[in-house]
XYZ file of C-alpha atoms in Angstrom:
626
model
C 4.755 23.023 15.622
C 4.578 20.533 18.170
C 6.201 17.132 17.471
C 3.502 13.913 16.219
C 3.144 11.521 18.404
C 4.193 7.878 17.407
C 2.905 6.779 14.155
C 2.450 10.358 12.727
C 2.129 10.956 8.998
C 4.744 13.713 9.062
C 3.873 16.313 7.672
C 5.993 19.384 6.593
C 4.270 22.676 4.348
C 1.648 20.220 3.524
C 3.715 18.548 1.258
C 4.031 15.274 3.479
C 7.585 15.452 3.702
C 9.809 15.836 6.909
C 12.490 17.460 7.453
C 16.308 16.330 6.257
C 17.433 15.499 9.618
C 15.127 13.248 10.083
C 14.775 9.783 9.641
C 11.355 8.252 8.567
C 9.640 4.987 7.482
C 8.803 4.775 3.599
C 5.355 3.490 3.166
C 3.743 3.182 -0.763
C -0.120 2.732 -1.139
C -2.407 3.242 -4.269
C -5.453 4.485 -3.821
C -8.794 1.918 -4.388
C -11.803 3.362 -6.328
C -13.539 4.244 -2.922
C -10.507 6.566 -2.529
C -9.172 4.868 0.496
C -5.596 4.158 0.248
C -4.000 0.505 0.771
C -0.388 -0.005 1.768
C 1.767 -2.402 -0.476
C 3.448 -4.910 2.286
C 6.751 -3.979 3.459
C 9.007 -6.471 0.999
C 6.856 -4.362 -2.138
C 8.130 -0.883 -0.611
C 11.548 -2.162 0.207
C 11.703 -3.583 -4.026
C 9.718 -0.205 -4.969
C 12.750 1.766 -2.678
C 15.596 0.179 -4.735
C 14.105 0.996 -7.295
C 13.687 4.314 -7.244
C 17.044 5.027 -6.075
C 18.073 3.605 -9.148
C 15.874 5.582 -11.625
C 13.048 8.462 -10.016
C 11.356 7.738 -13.754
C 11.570 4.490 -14.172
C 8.961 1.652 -13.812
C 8.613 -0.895 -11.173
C 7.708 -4.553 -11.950
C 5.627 -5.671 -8.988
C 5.629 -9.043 -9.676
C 9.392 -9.638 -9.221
C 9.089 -9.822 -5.424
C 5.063 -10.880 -4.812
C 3.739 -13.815 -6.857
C 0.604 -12.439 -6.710
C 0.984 -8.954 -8.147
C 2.886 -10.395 -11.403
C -0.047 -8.255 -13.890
C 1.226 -4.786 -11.801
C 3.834 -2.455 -12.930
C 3.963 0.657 -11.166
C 5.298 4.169 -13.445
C 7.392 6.206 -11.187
C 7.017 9.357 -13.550
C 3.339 9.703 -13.446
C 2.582 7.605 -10.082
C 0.044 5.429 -11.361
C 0.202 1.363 -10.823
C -0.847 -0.538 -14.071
C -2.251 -3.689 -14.422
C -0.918 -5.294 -18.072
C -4.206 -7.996 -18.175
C -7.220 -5.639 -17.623
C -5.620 -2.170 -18.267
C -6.070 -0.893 -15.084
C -4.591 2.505 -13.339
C -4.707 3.919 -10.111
C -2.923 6.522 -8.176
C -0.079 5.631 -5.867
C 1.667 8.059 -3.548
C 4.698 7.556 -1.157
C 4.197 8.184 2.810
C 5.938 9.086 5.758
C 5.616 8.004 9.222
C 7.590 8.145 12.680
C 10.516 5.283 12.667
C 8.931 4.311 16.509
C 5.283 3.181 14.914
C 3.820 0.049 13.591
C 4.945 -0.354 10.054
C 8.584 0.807 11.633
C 8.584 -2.080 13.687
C 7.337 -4.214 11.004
C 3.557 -4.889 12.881
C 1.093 -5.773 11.008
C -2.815 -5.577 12.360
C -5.645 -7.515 10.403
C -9.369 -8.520 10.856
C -10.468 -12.594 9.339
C -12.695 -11.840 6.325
C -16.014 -14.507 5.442
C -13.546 -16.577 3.159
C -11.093 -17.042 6.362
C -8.503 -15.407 5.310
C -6.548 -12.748 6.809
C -6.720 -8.975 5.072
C -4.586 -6.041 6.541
C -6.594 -2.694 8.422
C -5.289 0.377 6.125
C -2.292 2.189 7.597
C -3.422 4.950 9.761
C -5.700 2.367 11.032
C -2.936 -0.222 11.888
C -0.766 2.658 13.643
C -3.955 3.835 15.725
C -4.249 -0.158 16.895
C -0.631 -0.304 17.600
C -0.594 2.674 19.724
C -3.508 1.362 21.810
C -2.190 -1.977 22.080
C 0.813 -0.646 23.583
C -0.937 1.327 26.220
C -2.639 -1.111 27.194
C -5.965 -0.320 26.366
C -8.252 -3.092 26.766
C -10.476 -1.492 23.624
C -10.460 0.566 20.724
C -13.262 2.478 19.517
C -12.343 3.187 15.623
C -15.462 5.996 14.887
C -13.119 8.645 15.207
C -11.754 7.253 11.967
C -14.803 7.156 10.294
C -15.285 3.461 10.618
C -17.898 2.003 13.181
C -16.348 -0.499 14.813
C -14.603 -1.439 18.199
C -11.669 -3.754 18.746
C -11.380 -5.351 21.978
C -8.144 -6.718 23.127
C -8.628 -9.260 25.283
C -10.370 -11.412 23.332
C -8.710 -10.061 20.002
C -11.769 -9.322 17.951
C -13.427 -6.831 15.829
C -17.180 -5.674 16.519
C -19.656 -3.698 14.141
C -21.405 -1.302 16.270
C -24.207 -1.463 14.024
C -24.762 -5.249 13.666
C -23.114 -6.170 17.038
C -21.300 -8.922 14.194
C -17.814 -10.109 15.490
C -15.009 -10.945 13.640
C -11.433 -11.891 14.516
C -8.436 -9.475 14.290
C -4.695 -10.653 15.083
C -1.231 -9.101 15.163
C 1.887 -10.569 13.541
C 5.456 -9.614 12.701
C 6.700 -8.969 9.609
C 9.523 -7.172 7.860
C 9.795 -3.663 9.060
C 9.386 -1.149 6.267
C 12.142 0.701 4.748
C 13.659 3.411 6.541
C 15.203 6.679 4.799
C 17.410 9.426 6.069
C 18.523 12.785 4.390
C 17.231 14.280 1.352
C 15.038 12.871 -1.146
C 13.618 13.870 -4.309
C 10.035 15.266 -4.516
C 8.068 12.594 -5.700
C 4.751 13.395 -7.667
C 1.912 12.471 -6.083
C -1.659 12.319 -7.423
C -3.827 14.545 -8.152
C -0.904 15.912 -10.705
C -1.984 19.339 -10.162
C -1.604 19.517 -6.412
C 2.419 19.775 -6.617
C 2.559 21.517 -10.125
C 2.671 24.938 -9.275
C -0.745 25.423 -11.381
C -3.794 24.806 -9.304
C -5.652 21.535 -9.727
C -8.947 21.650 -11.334
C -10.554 18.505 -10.121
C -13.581 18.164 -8.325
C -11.642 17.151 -4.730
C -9.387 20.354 -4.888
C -12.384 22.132 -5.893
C -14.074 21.196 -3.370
C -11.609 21.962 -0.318
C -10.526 25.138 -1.763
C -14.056 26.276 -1.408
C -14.363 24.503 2.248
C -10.963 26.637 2.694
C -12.148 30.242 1.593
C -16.120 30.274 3.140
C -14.200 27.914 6.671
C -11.605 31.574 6.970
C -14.557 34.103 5.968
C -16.885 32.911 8.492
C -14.345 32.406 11.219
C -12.970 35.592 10.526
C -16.375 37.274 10.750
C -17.140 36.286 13.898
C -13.518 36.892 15.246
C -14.226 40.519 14.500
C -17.307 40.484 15.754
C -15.840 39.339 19.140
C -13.265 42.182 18.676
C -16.157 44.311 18.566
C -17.996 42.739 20.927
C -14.777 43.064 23.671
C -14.225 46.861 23.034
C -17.933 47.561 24.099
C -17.566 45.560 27.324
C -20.082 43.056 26.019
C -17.799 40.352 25.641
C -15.303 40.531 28.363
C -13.263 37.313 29.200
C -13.986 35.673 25.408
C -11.410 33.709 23.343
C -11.102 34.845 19.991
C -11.561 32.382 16.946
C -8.242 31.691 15.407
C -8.645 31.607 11.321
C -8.559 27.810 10.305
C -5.369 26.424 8.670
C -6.901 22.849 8.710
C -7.191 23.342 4.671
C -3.950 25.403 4.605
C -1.713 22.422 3.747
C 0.231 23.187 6.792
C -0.748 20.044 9.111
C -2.272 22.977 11.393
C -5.225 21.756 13.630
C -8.325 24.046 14.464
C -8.268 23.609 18.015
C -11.473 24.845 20.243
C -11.734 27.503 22.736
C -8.460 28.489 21.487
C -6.740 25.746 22.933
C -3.151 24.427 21.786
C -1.828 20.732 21.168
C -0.942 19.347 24.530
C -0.108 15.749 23.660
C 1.099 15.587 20.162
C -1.856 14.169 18.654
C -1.016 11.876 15.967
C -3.135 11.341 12.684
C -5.862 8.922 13.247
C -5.070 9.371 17.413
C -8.058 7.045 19.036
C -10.615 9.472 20.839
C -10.627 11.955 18.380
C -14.127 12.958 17.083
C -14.291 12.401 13.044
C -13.827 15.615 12.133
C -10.205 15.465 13.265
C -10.949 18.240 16.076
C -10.343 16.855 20.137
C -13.955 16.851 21.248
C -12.448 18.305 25.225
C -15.192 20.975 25.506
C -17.819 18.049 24.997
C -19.370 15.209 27.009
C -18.059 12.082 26.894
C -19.639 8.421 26.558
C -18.326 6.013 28.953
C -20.614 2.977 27.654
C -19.727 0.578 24.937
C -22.134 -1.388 22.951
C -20.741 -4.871 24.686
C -21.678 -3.318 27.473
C -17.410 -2.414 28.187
C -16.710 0.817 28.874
C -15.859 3.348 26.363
C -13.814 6.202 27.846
C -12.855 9.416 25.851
C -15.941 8.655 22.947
C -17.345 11.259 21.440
C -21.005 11.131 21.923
C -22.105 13.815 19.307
C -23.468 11.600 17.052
C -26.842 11.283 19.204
C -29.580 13.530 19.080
C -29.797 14.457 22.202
C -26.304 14.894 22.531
C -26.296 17.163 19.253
C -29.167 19.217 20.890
C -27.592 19.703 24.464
C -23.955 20.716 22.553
C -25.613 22.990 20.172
C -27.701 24.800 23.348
C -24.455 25.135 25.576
C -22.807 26.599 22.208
C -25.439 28.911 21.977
C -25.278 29.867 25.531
C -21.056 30.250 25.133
C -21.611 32.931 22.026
C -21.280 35.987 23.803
C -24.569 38.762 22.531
C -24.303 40.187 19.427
C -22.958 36.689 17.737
C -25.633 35.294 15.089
C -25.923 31.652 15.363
C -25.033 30.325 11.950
C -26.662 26.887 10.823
C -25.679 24.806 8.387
C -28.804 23.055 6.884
C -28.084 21.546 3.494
C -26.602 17.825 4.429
C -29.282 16.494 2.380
C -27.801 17.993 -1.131
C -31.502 19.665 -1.742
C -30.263 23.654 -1.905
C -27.042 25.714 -3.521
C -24.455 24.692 -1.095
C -22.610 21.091 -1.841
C -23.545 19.094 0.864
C -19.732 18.085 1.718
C -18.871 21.573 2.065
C -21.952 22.145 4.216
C -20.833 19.033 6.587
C -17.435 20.214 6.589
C -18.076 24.162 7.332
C -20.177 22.801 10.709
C -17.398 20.737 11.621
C -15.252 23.765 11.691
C -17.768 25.738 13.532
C -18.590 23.388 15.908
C -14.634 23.193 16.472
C -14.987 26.744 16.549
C -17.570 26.757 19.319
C -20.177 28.034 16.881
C -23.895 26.772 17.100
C -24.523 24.273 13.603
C -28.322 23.428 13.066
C -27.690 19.837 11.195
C -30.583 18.580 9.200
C -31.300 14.627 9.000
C -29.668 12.928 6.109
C -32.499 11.417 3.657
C -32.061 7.618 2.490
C -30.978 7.566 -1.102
C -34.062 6.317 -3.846
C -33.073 3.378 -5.161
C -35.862 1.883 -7.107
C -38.576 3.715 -9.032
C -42.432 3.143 -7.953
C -44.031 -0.231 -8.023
C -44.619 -0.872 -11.677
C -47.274 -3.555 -13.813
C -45.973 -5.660 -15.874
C -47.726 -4.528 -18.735
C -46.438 -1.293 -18.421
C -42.695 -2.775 -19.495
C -41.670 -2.443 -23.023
C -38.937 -3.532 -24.807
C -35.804 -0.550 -25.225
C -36.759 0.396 -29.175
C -33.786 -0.379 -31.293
C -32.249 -2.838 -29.122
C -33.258 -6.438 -30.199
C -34.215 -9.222 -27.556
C -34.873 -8.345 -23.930
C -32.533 -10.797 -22.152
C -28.590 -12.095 -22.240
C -27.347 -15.057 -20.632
C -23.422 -15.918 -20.491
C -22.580 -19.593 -19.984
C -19.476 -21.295 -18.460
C -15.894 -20.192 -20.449
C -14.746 -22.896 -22.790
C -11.462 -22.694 -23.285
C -9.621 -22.194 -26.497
C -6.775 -24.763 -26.762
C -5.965 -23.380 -30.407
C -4.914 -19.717 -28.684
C -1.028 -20.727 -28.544
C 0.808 -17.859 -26.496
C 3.520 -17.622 -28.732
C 1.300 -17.869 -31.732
C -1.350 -15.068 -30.525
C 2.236 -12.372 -29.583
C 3.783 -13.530 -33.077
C 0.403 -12.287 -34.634
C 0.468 -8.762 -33.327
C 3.728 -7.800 -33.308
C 6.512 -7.555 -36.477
C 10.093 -8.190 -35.807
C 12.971 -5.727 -34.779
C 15.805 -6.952 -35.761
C 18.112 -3.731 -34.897
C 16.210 -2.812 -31.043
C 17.288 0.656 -29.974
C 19.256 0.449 -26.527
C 15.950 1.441 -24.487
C 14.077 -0.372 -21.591
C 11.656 -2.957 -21.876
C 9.414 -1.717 -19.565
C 8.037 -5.119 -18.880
C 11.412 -6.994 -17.284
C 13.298 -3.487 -17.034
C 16.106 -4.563 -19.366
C 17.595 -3.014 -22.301
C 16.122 -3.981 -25.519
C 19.659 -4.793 -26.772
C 20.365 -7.180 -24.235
C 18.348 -10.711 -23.474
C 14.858 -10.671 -21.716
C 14.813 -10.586 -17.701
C 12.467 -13.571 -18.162
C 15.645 -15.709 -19.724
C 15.540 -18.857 -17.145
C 11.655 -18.499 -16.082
C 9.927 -18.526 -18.664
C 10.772 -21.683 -21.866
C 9.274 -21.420 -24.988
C 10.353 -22.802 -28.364
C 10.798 -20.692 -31.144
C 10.783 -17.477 -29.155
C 14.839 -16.534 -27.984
C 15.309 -14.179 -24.876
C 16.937 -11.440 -27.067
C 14.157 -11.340 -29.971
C 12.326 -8.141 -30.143
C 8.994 -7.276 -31.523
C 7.226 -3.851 -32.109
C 3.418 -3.802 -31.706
C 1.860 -2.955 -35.040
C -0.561 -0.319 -34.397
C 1.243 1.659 -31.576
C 4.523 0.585 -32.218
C 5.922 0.093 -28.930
C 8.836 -2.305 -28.637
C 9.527 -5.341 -26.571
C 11.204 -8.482 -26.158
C 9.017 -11.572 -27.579
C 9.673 -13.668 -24.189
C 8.362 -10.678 -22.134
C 4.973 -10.309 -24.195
C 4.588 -14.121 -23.905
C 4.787 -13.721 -20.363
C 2.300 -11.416 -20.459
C -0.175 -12.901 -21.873
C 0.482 -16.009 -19.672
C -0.425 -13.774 -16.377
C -3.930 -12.670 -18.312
C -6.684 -14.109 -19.412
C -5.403 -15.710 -22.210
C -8.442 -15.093 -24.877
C -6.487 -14.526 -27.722
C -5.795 -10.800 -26.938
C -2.898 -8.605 -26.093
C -3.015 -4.855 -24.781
C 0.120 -2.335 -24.846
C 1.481 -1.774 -21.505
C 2.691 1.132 -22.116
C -0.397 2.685 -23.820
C -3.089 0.525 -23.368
C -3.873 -0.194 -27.178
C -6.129 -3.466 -27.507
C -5.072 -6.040 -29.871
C -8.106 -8.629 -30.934
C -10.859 -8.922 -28.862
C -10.399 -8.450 -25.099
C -12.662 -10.510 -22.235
C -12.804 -11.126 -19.223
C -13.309 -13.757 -16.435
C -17.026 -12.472 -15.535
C -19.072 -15.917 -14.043
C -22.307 -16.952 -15.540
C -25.339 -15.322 -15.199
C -28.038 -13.266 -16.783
C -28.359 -9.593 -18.029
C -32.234 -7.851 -18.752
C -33.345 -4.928 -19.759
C -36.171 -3.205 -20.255
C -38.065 0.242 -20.301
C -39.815 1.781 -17.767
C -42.444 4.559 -17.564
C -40.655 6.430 -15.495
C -38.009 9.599 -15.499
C -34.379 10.013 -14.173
C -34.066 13.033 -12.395
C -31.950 15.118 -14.847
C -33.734 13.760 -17.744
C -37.573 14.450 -17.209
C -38.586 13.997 -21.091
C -37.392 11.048 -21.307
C -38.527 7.256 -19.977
C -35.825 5.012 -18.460
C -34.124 1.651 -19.190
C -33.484 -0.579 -16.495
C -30.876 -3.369 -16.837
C -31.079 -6.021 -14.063
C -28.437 -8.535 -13.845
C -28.123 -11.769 -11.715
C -25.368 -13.945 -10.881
C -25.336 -16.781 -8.481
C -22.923 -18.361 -6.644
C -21.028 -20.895 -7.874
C -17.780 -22.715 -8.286
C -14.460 -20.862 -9.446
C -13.202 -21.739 -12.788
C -9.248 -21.964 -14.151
C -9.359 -18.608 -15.130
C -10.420 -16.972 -11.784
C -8.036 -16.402 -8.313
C -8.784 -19.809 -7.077
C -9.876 -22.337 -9.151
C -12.251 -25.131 -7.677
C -13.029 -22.616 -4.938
C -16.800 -21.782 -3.670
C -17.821 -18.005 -4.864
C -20.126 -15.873 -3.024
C -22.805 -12.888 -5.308
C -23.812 -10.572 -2.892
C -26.390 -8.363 -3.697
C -27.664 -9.748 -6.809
C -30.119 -8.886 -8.663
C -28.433 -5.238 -9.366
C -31.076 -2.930 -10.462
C -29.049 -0.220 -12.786
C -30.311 2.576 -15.094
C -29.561 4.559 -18.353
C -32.330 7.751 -19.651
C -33.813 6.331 -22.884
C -32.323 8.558 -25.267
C -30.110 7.828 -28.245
C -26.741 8.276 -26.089
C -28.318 5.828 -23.429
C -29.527 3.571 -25.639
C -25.495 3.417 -27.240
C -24.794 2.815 -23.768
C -26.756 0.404 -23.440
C -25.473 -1.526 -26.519
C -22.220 -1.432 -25.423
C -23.014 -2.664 -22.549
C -24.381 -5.467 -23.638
C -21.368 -6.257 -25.625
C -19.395 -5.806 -22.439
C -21.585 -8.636 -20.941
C -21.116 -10.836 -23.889
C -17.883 -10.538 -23.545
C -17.507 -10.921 -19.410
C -15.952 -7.787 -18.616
C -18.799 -6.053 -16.406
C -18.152 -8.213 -13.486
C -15.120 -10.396 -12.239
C -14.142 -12.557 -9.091
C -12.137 -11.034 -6.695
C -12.049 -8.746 -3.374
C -14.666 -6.659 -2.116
C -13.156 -2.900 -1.748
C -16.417 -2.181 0.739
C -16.516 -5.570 2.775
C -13.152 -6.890 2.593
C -14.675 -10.295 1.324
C -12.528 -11.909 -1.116
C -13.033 -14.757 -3.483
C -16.945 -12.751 -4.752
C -18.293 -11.292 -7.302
C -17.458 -7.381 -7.433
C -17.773 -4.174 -10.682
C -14.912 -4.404 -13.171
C -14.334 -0.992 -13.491
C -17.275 0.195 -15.721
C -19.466 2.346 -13.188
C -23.136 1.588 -13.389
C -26.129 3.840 -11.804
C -27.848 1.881 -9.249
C -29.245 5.112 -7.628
C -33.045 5.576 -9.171
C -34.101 8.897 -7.930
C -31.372 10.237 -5.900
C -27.838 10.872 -6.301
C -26.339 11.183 -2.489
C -24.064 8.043 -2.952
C -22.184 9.142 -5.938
C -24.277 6.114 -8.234
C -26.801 7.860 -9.248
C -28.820 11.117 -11.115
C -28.429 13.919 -11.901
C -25.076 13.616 -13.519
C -24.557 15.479 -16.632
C -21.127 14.059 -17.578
C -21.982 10.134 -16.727
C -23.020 8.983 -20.465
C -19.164 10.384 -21.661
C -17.604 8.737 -18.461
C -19.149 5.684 -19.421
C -18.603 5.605 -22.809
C -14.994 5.899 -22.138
C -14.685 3.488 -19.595
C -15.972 1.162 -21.704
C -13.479 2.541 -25.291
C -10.712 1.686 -22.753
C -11.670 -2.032 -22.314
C -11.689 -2.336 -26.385
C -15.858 -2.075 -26.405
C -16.591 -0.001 -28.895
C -19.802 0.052 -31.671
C -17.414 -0.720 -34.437
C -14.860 -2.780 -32.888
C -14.092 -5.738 -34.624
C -11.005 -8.400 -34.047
C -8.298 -7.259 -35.493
């Protein structure tokens, strides 16, 4: 195998670890609910590092080095980051990259968002700027990364292809990230399932094992077809297809007309077409949209360019070679439509011929309906729910609301608190922070429903970092004490029926919840009090089948609103806009008639997801405070 070039994820049995002699730069991310991962800055990883040499199992409090990720404690055991005030997990994972690239050297690349401030590119992204940057390029094209934008040096700014919008990017030192050498222990890393030894049956592994099995069966078919082809003289002088290993887990690229690696094409190398495969046996673009030029783009993504590849393809097949298209992008037939895209990548890699089909538009809305024609949802009283500006409780005493919940320990076992870290048996690690009368560093409580033990100071602490609504939830297990809520800003909530059907659910009419926020002013419990907030894309049209499971649903969901924990204030995962209003983790459909984005119908299991989603943030039909 070829070495990576600079800024390489290394990559060793597909298990993303290098070899022993090696030495490589330690980079942790978690992974955002549009499965993108984000790096943690390079003091996090160094304090995550320590860490872990310390104790593989152990937990890592975030907010010991980074003021602003004091709610985050990350579980080295599972590899999940937790956030103590809304209950929050995601994935993280631990990465590898070449000591000589950008996060090695401590460089950080990031693009101005509409509040003005500064948020970072993801990794791979950063390493592919970097590497340009020091060639000299005076451009970027980032489409071979999936993301449609160029940067241009010179002037140091980033440009939507789409939009022509500009925005600013800039480079800037910071601490380099920590470097390791020798052996290490196999961390987990998520999905579970990948590294167990049993194989994983979510939906992603699923899904590429498939892409893996019909990728090899087709590519071996025609390679022995070829064969054939070559021993009657019909197909003298042809390359046969090697079987892919893109899917094999062994970093292996399918690499067309038989071709090897000549460069030692990092991950996320600039001028790579987004399938990952080098685009050399294809025309290339040498106009930007600016006007610049644009060397080494891909230029498949055109029509005509798609038609004139998939005619010289056809002409390369030697005779006796079907042509084998690939014409379910739009999701309407058996095949998924991912493993439809991704089989044509690999025969277009391949030098196979792929008939692609155009993409539909997603339904959002239903038909144009009369207002007579909308009826309240039976069983569900009222038709509209407004939420009004938080007043805050001055009676909800932290010590007073942690003393309520929890009974005292007065012989602690000698375990961790896995809030500071520290034994039980010794004083809090918040002795000298955090003051508060009555409560001494070394008392220890045990939660009464779960019975999880920690030290009084640490709880308080706690529940000074939330939302402070007279609630408390178990770290450890997530248990909800009292009634949780959130920091959602005012606005209004309807819902209604419609005479209309949910594909999936064609006996049934459907209930349509609109809600509105506006912009408006931050308040004390939000990231930045007294600052402006934006509401993009309100009204939110979102939809439930009217059947007694969706009407629950919808109950519960207005409880959620009552209690301001369907939206919050924060950072956009799609734009990069901070400071507006974005989902608080309980998925919504806002997909009417379609479900190509993921948000909408048919989807069987969406009612349960729900449903739990919402049990896990303490909304359920008999909840009560405790």
């Amino acid at each position: 195998m070829s070495r990576p070039g600079p800024g390489a994820l290394i990559s060793i049995n597909g298990l993303g670890f290098p070899p022993q002699n090696l030495a490589r730069v330690v980079v942790w991310e978690w992974l955002n609910e549009y499965s993108r991962w984000r790096p943690y800055t390079a003091t996090v990883c160094h304090h995550i590092e320590n860490v872990l040499k310390e104790d593989a199992r152990g937990s890592v409090v975030l907010g010991q080095v980074d003021a602003l990720l004091v709610p985050y404690i990350i579980d080295l055991q599972s590899m999940h980051q937790f956030r103590q005030d809304t209950g929050t997990m995601r994935p993280v994972r631990r990465n590898f990259y070449d000591p000589s690239s950008a996060p090695g050297k401590g460089i950080v690349w990031e693009w101005e968002n509409d509040g003005g401030s500064w948020t970072p590119y993801d990794m791979d992204i950063c390493i592919t700027i970097q590497n340009a940057y020091e060639k000299q390029h005076p451009w970027l094209d980032l489409s071979s990364l999936g993301f449609g934008y160029v940067i241009y040096f010179n002037s140091m700014s980033q440009m939507n292809r789409q939009t022509q919008r500009k925005r600013r990017v800039r480079r800037r030192m910071d601490l380099a990230y920590p470097l390791t050498i020798g052996s290490i222990p196999k961390s987990q890393s998520w999905p579970v399932g990948a590294n167990s030894g049993q194989p994983c049956s979510c939906q992603q592994c699923l899904l590429v094992n498939s892409t893996r099995a019909a990728s090899n069966a087709i590519l071996a078919s025609q390679r022995r077809k070829m064969y054939q082809a070559s021993g009657n003289g019909a197909g003298t002088g042809t390359l046969p297809v090697r079987q892919s290993n893109t899917f094999n887990g062994t970093g292996a690229t399918l690499w067309a007309g038989g071709t090897g690696p000549t460069g030692g094409a990092a991950k996320g190398e600039p001028g790579r077409s987004p399938g990952g495969a080098p685009g050399g046996n294809f025309s290339r673009s040498q106009s930007a949209p600016g006007g610049a030029q644009l060397p080494r783009q891909n230029n498949l993504n055109r029509p005509g360019t798609q038609r004139v590849a998939v005619l010289s393809a056809r002409a390369s097949i030697p005779p006796g070679v079907p042509a084998l298209p690939v014409k379910n992008l739009n999701g309407t037939g058996p095949v998924h439509p991912a493993l439809a895209g991704m089989t044509g990548i690999l025969m277009c890699a391949a030098g196979l011929p792929v008939c692609l089909t155009r993409a539909p538009k997603p339904i959002l809305h239903p038909p144009p309906i009369n207002k007579s024609d909308i009826k309240p949802v039976p069983g569900i009283p009222g038709i509209c729910r407004k939420t009004k500006k938080k007043h805050l409780k001055k009676s909800k005493n932290p010590e007073d609301v942690v003393r309520r919940y929890m009974q005292k320990v007065k012989n602690p076992p000698d375990e961790d608190c896995t809030i500071c870290m520290e034994r039980l048996v010794t004083a809090s690690g918040y002795e000298g922070v955090l003051r508060h009368k009555g409560v001494r560093p070394e008392l220890v409580g045990k939660l009464g429903k779960c019975g999880h033990m920690y030290h009084l100071l640490c709880l308080v602490a706690m529940y000074n970092n939330g939302n402070k609504d007279g609630s408390l939830q178990c770290p450890t297990c997530k248990a909800i004490y009292g009634e949780k809520t959130g920091t959602q800003p005012p606005g209004k909530m309807e819902f209604h029926l419609i005479p209309h059907s949910l594909p999936g659910y064609t006996d049934t009419q459907t209930i349509r919840i609109v809600y509105d926020i506006p912009t408006g002013i931050q308040g004390p419990e939000h990231p930045n009090p007294g600052k402006k907030f934006t509401a993009r894309g309100f009204p939110r049209h979102c939809y439930l089948p009217d059947n007694e499971k969706g009407r629950k649903v919808l109950r519960l969901l207005i409880m959620a609103w009552d209690r301001r924990l369907i939206f919050t204030i924060g950072t956009s995962n799609t734009t990069g806009e901070s400071d507006t209003v974005v989902w608080n983790e309980i998925h919504h459909k806002t997909e009417f008639g379609s479900n190509l984005t993921g948000h909408g119908y048919p989807d069987p299991n969406y009612l349960d997801n729900v449903l739990a989603e919402l049990t896990a943030q303490g909304v359920l039909e008999s909840s009560s405070k405790d």
